[in-house]
Short mmCIF file of C-alpha atoms in Angstrom, two decimals:
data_model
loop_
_atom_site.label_atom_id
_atom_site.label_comp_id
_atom_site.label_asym_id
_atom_site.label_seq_id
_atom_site.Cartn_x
_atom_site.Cartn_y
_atom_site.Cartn_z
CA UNK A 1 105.11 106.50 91.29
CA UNK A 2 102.67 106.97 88.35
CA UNK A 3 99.54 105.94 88.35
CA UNK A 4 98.89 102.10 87.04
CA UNK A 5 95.77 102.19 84.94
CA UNK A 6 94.33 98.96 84.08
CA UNK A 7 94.62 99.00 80.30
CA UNK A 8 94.67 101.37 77.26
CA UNK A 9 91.54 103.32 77.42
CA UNK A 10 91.14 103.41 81.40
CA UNK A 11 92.38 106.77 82.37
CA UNK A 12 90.63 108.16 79.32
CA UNK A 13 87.77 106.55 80.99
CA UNK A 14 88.29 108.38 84.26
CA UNK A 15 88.89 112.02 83.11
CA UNK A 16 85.60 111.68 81.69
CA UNK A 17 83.93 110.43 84.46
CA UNK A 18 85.30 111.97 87.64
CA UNK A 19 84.48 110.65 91.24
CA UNK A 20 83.13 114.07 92.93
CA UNK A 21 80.75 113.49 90.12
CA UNK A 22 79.66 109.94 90.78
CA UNK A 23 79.52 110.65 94.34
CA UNK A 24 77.26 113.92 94.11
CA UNK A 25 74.86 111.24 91.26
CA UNK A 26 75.03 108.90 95.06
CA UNK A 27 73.93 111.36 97.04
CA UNK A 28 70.97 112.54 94.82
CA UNK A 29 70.34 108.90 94.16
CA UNK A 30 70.11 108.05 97.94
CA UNK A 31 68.42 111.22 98.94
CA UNK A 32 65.72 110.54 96.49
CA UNK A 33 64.89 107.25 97.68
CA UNK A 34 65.40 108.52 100.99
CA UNK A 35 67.96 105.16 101.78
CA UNK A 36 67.73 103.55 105.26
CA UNK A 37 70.46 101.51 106.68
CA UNK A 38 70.06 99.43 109.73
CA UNK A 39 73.62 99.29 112.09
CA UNK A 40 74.62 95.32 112.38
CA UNK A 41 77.91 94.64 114.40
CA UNK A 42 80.56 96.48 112.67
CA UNK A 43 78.87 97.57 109.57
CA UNK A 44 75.88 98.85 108.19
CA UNK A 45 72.98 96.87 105.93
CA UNK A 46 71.72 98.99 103.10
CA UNK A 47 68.25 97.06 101.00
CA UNK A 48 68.97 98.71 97.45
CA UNK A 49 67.69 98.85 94.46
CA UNK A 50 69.15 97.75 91.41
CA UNK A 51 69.87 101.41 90.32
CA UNK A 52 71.17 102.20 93.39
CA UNK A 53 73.65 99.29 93.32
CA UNK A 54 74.93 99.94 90.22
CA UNK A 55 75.45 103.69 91.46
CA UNK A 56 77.22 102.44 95.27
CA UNK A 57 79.27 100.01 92.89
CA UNK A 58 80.58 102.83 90.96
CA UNK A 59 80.86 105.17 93.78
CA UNK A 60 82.75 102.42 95.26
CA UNK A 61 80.52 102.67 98.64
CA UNK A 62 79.84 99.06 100.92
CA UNK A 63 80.01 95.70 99.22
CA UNK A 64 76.96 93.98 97.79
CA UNK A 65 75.73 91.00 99.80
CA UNK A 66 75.65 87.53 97.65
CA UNK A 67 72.22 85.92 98.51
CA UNK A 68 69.51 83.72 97.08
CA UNK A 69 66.91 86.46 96.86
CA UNK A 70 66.65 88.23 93.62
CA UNK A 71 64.68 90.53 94.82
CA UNK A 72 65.66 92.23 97.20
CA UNK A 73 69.45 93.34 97.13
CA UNK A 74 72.15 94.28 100.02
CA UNK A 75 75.34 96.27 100.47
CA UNK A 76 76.80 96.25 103.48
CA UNK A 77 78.64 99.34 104.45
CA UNK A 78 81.58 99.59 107.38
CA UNK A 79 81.39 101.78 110.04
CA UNK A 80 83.51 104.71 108.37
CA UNK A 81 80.98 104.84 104.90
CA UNK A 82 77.81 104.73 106.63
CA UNK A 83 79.26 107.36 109.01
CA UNK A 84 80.51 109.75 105.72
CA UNK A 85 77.28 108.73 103.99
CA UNK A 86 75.18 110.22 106.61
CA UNK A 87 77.03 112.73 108.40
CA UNK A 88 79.35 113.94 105.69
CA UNK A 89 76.99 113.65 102.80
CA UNK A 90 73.73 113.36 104.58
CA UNK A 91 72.06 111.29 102.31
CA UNK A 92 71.58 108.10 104.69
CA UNK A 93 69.38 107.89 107.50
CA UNK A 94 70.47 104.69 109.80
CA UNK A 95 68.60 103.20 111.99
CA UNK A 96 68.82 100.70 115.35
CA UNK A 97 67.74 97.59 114.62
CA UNK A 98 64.66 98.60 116.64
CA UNK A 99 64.05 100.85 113.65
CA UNK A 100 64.43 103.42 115.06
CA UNK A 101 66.42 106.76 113.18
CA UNK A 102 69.78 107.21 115.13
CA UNK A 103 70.64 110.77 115.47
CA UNK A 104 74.39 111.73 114.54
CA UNK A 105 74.87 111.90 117.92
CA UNK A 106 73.92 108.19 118.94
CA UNK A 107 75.50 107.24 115.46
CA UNK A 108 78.82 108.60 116.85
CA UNK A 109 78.36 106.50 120.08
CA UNK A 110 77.71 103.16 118.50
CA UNK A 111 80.40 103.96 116.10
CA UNK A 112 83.06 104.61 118.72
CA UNK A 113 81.46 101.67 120.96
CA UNK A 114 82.64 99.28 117.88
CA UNK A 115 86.16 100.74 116.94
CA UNK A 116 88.51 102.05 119.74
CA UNK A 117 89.69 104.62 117.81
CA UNK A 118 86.70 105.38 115.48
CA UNK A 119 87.62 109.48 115.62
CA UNK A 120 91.01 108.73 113.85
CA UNK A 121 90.03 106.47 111.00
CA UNK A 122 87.05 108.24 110.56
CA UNK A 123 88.87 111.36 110.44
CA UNK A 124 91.86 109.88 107.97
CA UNK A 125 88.88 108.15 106.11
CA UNK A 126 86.96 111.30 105.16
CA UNK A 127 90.14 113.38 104.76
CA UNK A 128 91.03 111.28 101.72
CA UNK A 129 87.35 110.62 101.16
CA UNK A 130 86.93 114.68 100.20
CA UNK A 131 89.72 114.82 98.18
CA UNK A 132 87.98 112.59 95.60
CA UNK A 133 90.37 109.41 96.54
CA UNK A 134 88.51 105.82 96.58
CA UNK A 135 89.41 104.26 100.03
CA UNK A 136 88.45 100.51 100.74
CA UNK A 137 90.07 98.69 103.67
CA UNK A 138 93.84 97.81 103.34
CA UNK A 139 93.60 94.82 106.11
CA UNK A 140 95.31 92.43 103.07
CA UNK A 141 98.31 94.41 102.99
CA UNK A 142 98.35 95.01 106.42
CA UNK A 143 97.50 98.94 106.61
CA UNK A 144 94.16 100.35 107.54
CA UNK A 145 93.21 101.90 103.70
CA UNK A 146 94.26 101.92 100.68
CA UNK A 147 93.51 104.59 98.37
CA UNK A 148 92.91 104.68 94.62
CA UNK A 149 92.97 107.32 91.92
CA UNK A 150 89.42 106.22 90.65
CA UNK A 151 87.74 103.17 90.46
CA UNK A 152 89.38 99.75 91.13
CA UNK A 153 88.24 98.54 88.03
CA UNK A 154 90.35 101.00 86.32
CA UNK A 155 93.57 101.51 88.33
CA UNK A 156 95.34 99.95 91.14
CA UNK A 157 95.73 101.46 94.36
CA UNK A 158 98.25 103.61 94.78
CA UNK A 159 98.66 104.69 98.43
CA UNK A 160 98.69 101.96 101.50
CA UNK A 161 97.23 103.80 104.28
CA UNK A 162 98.04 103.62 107.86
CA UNK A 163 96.49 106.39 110.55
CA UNK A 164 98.36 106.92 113.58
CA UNK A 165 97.53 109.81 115.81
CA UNK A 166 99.85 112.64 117.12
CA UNK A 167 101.68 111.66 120.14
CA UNK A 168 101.35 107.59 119.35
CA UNK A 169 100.49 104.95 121.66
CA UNK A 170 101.08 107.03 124.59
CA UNK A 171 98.07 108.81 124.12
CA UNK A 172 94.40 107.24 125.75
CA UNK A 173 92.43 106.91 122.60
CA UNK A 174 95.32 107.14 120.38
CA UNK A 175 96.09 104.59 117.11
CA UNK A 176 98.67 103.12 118.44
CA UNK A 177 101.64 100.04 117.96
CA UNK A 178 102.05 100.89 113.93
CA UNK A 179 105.85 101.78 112.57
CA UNK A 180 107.09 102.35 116.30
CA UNK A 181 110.23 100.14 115.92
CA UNK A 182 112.23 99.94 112.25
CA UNK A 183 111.95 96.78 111.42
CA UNK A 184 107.61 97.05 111.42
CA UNK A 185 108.85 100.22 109.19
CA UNK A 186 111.36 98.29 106.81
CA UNK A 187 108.50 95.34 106.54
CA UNK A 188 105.68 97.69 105.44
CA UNK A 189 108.07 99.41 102.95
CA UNK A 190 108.98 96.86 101.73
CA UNK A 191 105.70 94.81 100.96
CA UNK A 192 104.48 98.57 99.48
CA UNK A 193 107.46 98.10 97.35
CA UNK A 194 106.59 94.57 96.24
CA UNK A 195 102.44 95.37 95.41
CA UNK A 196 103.56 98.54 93.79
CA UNK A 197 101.82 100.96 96.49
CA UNK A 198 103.39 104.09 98.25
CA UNK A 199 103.37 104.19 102.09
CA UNK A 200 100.76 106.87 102.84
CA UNK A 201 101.01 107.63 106.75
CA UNK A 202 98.25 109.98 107.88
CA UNK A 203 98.66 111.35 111.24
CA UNK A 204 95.91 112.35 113.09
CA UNK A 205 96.20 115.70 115.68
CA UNK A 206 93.13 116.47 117.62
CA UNK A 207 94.62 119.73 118.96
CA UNK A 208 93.39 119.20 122.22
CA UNK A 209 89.70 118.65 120.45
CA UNK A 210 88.30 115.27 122.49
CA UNK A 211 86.10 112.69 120.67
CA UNK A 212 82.51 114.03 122.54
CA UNK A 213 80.85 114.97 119.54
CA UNK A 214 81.48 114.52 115.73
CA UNK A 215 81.91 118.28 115.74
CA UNK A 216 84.96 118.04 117.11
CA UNK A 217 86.57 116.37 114.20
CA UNK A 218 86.47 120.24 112.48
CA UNK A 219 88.91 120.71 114.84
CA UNK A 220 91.28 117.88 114.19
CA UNK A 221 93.96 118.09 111.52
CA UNK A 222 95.77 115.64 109.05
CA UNK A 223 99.56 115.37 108.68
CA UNK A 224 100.05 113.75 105.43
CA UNK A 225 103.93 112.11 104.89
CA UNK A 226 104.33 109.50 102.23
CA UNK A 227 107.35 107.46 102.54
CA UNK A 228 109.70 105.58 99.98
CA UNK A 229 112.85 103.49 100.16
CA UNK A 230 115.77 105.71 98.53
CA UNK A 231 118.15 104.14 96.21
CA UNK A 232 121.48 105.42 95.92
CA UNK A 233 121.86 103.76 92.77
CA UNK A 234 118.94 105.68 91.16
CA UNK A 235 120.25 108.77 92.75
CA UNK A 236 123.44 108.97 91.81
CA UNK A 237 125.44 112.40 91.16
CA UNK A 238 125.90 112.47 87.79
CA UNK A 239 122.46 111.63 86.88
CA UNK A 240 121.01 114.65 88.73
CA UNK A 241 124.15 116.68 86.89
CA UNK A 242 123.01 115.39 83.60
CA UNK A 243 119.36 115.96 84.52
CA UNK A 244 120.26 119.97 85.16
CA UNK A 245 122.22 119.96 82.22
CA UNK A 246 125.33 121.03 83.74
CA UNK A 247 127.72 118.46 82.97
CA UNK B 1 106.65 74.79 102.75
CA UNK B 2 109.50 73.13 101.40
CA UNK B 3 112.99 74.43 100.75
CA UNK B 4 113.53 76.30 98.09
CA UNK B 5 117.09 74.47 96.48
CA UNK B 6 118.89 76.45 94.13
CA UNK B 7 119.25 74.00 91.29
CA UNK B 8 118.99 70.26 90.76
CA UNK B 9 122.31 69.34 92.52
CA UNK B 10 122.15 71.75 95.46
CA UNK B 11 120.12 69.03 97.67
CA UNK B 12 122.71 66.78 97.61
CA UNK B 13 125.63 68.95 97.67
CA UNK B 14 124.22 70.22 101.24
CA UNK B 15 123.65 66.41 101.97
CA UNK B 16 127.10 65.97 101.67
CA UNK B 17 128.35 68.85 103.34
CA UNK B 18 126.71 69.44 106.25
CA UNK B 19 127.09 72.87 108.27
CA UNK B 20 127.77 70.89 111.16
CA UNK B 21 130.64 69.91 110.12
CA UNK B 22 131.84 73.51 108.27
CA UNK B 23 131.28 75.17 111.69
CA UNK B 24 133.72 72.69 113.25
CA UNK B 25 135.59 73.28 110.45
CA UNK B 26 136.10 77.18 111.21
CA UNK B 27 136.16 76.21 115.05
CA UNK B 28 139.80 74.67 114.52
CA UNK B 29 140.95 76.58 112.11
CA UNK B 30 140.16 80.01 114.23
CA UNK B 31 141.50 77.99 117.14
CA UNK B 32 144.94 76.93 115.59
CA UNK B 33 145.47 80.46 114.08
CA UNK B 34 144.66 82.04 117.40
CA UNK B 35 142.30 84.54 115.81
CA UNK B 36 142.21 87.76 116.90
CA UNK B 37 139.16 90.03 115.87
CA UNK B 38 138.86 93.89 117.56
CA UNK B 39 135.52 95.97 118.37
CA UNK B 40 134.62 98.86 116.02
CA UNK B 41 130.90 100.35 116.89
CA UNK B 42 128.56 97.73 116.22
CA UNK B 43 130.43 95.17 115.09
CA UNK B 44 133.91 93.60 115.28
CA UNK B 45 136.68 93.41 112.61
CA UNK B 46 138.60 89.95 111.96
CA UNK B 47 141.64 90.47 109.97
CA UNK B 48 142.03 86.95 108.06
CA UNK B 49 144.19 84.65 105.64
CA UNK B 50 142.49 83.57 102.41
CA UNK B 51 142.22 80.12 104.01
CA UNK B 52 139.88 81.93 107.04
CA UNK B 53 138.14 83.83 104.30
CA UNK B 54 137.30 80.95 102.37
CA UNK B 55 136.02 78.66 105.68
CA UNK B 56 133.98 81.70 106.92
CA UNK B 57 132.31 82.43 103.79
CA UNK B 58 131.22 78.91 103.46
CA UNK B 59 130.19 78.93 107.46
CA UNK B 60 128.56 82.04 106.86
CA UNK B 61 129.89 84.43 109.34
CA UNK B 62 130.10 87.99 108.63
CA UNK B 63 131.16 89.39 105.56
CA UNK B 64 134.31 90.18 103.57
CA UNK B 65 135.31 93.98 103.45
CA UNK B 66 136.40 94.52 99.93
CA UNK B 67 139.24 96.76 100.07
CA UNK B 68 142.03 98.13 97.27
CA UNK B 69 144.52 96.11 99.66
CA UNK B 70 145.12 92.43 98.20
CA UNK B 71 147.56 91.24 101.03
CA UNK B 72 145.37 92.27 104.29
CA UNK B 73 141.62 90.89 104.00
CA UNK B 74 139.15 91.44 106.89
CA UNK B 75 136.06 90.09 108.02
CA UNK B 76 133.27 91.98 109.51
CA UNK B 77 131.21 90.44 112.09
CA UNK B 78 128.05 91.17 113.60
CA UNK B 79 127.82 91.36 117.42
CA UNK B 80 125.66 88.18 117.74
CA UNK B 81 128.27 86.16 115.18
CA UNK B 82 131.20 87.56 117.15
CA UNK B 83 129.82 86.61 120.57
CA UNK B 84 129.22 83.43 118.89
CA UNK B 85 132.34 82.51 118.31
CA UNK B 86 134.04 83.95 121.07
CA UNK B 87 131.74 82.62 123.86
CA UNK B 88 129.89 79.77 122.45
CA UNK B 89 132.35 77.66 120.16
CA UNK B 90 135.49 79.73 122.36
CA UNK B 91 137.66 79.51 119.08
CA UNK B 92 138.12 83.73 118.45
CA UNK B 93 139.56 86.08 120.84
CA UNK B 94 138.47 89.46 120.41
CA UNK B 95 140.20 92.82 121.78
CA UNK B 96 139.87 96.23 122.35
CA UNK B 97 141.32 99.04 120.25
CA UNK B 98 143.81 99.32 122.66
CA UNK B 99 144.84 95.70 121.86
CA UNK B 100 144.07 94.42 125.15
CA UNK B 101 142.01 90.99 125.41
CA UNK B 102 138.28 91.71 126.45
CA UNK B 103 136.88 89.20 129.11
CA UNK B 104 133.69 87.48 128.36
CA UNK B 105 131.98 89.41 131.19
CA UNK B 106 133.64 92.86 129.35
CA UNK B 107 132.51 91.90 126.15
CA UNK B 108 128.62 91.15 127.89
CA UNK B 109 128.61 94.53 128.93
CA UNK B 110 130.34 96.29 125.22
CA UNK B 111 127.60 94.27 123.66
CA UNK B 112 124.70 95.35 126.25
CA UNK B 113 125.88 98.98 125.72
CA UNK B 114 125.79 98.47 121.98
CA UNK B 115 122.12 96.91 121.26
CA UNK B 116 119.91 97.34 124.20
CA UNK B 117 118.25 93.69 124.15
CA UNK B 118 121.68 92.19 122.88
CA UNK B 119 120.89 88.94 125.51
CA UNK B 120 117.41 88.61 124.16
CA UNK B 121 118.86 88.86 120.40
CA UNK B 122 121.52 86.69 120.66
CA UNK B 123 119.66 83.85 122.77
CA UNK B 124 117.60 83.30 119.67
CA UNK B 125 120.82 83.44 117.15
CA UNK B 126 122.58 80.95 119.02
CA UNK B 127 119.12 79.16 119.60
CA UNK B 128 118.89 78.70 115.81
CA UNK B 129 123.14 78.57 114.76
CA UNK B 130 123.29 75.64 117.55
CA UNK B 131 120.75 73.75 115.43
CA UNK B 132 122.95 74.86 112.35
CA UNK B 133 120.38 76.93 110.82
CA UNK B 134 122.53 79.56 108.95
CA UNK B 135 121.32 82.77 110.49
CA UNK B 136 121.46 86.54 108.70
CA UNK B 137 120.44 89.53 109.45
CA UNK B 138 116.60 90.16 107.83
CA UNK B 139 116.53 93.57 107.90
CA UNK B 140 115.77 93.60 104.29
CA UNK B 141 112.65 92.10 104.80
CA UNK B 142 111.92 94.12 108.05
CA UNK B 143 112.69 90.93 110.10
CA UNK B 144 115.11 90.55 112.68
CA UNK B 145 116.99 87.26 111.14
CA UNK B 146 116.86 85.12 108.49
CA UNK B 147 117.54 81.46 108.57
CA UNK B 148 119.01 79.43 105.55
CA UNK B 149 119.12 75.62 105.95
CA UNK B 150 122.19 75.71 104.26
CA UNK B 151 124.60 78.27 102.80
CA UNK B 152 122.35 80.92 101.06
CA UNK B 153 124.39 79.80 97.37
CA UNK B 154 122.29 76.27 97.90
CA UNK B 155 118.83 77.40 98.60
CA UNK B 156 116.80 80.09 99.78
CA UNK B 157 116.15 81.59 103.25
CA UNK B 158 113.02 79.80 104.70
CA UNK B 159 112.34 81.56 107.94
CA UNK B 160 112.08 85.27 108.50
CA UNK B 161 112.42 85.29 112.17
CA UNK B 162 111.46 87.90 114.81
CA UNK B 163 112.32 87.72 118.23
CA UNK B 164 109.80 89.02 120.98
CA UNK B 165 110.45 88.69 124.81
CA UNK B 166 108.21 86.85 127.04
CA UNK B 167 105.62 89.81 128.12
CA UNK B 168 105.90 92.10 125.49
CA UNK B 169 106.77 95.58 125.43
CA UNK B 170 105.69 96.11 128.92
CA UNK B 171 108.85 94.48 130.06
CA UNK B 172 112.06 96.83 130.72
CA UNK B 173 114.74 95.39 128.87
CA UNK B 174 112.28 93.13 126.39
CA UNK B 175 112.50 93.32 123.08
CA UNK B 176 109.51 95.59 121.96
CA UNK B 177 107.23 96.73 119.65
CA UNK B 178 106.39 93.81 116.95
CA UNK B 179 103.10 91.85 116.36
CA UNK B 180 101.77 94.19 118.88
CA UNK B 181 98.56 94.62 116.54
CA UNK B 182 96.81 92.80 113.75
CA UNK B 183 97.88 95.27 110.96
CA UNK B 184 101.45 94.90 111.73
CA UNK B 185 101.26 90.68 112.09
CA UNK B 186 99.25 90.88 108.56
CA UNK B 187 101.99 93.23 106.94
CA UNK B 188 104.42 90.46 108.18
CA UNK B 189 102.49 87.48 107.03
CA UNK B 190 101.71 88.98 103.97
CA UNK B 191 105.46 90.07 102.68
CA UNK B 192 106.87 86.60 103.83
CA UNK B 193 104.16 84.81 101.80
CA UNK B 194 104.95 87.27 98.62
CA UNK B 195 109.03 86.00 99.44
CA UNK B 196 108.50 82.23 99.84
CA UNK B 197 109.83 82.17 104.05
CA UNK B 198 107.32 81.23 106.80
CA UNK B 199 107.34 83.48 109.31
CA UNK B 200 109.27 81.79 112.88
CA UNK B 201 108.39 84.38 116.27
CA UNK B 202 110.94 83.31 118.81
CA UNK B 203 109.61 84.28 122.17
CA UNK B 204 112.40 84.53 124.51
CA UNK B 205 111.60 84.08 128.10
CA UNK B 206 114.17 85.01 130.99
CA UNK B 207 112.32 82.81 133.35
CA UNK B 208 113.22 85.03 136.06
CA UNK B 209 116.96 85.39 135.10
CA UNK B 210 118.61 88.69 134.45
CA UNK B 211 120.94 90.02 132.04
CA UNK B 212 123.95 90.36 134.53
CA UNK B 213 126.38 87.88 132.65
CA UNK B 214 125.93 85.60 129.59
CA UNK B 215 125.79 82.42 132.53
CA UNK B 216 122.10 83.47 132.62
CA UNK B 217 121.83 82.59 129.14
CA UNK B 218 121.39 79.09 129.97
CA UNK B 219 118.04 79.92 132.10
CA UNK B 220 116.40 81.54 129.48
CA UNK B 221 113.72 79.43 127.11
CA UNK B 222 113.03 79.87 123.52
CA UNK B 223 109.57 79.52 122.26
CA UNK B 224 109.26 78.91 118.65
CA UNK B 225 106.10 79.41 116.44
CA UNK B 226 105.61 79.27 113.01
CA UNK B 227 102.96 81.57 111.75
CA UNK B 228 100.99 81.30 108.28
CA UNK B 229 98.31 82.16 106.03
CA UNK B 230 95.33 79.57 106.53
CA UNK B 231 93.32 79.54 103.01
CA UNK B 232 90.08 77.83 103.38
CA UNK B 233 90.35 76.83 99.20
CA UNK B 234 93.40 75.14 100.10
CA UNK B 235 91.89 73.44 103.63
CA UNK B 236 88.79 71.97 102.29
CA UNK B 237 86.54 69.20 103.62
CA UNK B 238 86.70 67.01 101.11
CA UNK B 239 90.14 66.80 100.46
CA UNK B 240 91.07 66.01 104.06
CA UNK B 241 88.54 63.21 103.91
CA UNK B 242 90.04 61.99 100.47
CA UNK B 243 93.34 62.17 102.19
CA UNK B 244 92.32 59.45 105.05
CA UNK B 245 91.12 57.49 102.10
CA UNK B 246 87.04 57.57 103.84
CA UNK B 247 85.34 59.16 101.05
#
């Protein structure tokens, strides 16, 4: 499935202004203004700047936080970008709400402490995270990401995302209950269908690798399998004869 | 959310014909003809006259097999429809290959060996065709039924249905492996919303019955619950105090 720009000039748009580029701007950006975030529940608070809002917008990092105050500004980042932001990129310190500066170590605690099976998503997060792809959370369609070409403003997402791990819900600290009988299969295909998105199903191997230390996650490997529903009207004989030229 | 008619006169068409009466319809006629339908795999084979073709068409049991042959017409039924109408309304007699007459108790146990939670599956079929809900199979929309209020030619499927068993997937013969998580129960919400059917969980419970013979049937308890989206735009204050008329 190509993918669906939003209008004429958008792709145009997007060669010119790639993501690893935007990102590596964020991380100067950040590192400059040597960026705090305090941990809150299940995400992260960033105070920005107005520059650095623009450049998290664009980057596609956290969401910004609608207040009163027109001073002072607020994205809030989930678990998995303030994790990538400071381990991955290391251009966010977080901190308790003590104020205190976690180390990656306590970071990775409070992380898993929050999300069951922080390792995995973090893992499947990052994986498509380095590869340039935009990933925001795919709760409204039901998956755990989706991922887009560039930013949203520009295309649509093409790949719903769900992370399961190797060995499935038998595993202790696996991702489990996703695509385990047909019909939750059949369903998800079939809403990707309808929103135009391709089932992307990461799955997550630790290769005997446990979840002590974000170090570990080296270790761990991605299985990538897309899945589509196959026509047999679109994929008939003669077509793939005529296609090879030999009829 | 109302039924979806298919055209101005199909309301009162449906008035007038209820499915009541079409079912007792095809009860007498299948009696008087002393129908005879045989196993094959997962589903059973009902030779029929046009007159049978026509009455189960508009009952909405099985489906014709369209063959070159214009004198011989057959029916294929689903396990659930055939057990249906051979146990429940007793008007269809169904036999092996080798011709002989199954008893119900041999056709409990061809069933049982066919779909592992067959007694869970086809409590909730009958549960719904005893109400005269016209019940199909939904694996098209990753369900495990549909249910039409009428023939499908008068207005749309409004329930997707899937059928748990009381406990979960931690029973041994339940029926497993849906709604276990919030991803999978959003991925369902969402695609019935984008298709216009609410989404109906039947919960079958055993209450302590087993699955020795289709007797036990009668022990067992459907739950039914209708699951939606809640949309606080559409759920607002005001409007519910406008409604009872005290603003």
């Amino acid at each position: 499935m190509a993918p669906r720009w939003k209008g004429r000039t958008a792709e145009a748009k997007a060669l010119a202004d790639p993501i690893s580029k935007i990102v590596s701007d964020l991380q100067s950006s950040l590192l400059q203004s040597e960026a705090h975030a305090s941990l809150s529940g299940s995400s992260a608070l960033l105070p920005v700047e107005p520059q650095h809002a623009e450049i998290l917008t664009r980057a596609c990092f956290g969401r910004p936080i609608i207040t009163a105050d027109k001073v002072n500004q607020w994205f809030q980042l989930s678990l998995e970008e303030a994790f990538y932001l400071s381990h991955h990129l290391g251009c966010l310190k977080i901190t308790h709400h003590q104020g205190t500066t976690c180390s990656i170590a306590e970071l990775w605690q409070y992380m898993k402490s929050k999300i069951a099976n922080f390792p995995h998503y973090y893992k499947a997060y990052s994986h498509l995270r380095t590869k340039n792809w935009v990933v925001r959370p795919g709760s409204q369609y039901g998956v755990d990401f989706v991922a887009y070409r560039h930013h949203p403003s520009l295309v649509h997402s093409e790949y719903a995302v769900i992370v399961l791990s190797e060995g499935g819900s038998s595993s202790d600290d696996g991702v489990d209950g996703r695509l385990m009988v047909w019909s939750d299969l059949y369903c998800t295909i079939r809403l990707c269908g309808s929103v135009a998105k391709t089932l992307l199903v990461l799955t997550v191997n630790k290769n005997g690798h446990g979840t002590v230390s974000p170090t570990t996650l080296d270790g761990y490997s991605v299985e990538e399998r897309s899945i589509r529903r196959w026509s047999a009207e679109q994929n008939r004989e003669d077509q793939v004869a005529a296609a090879n030229g030999t009829k």
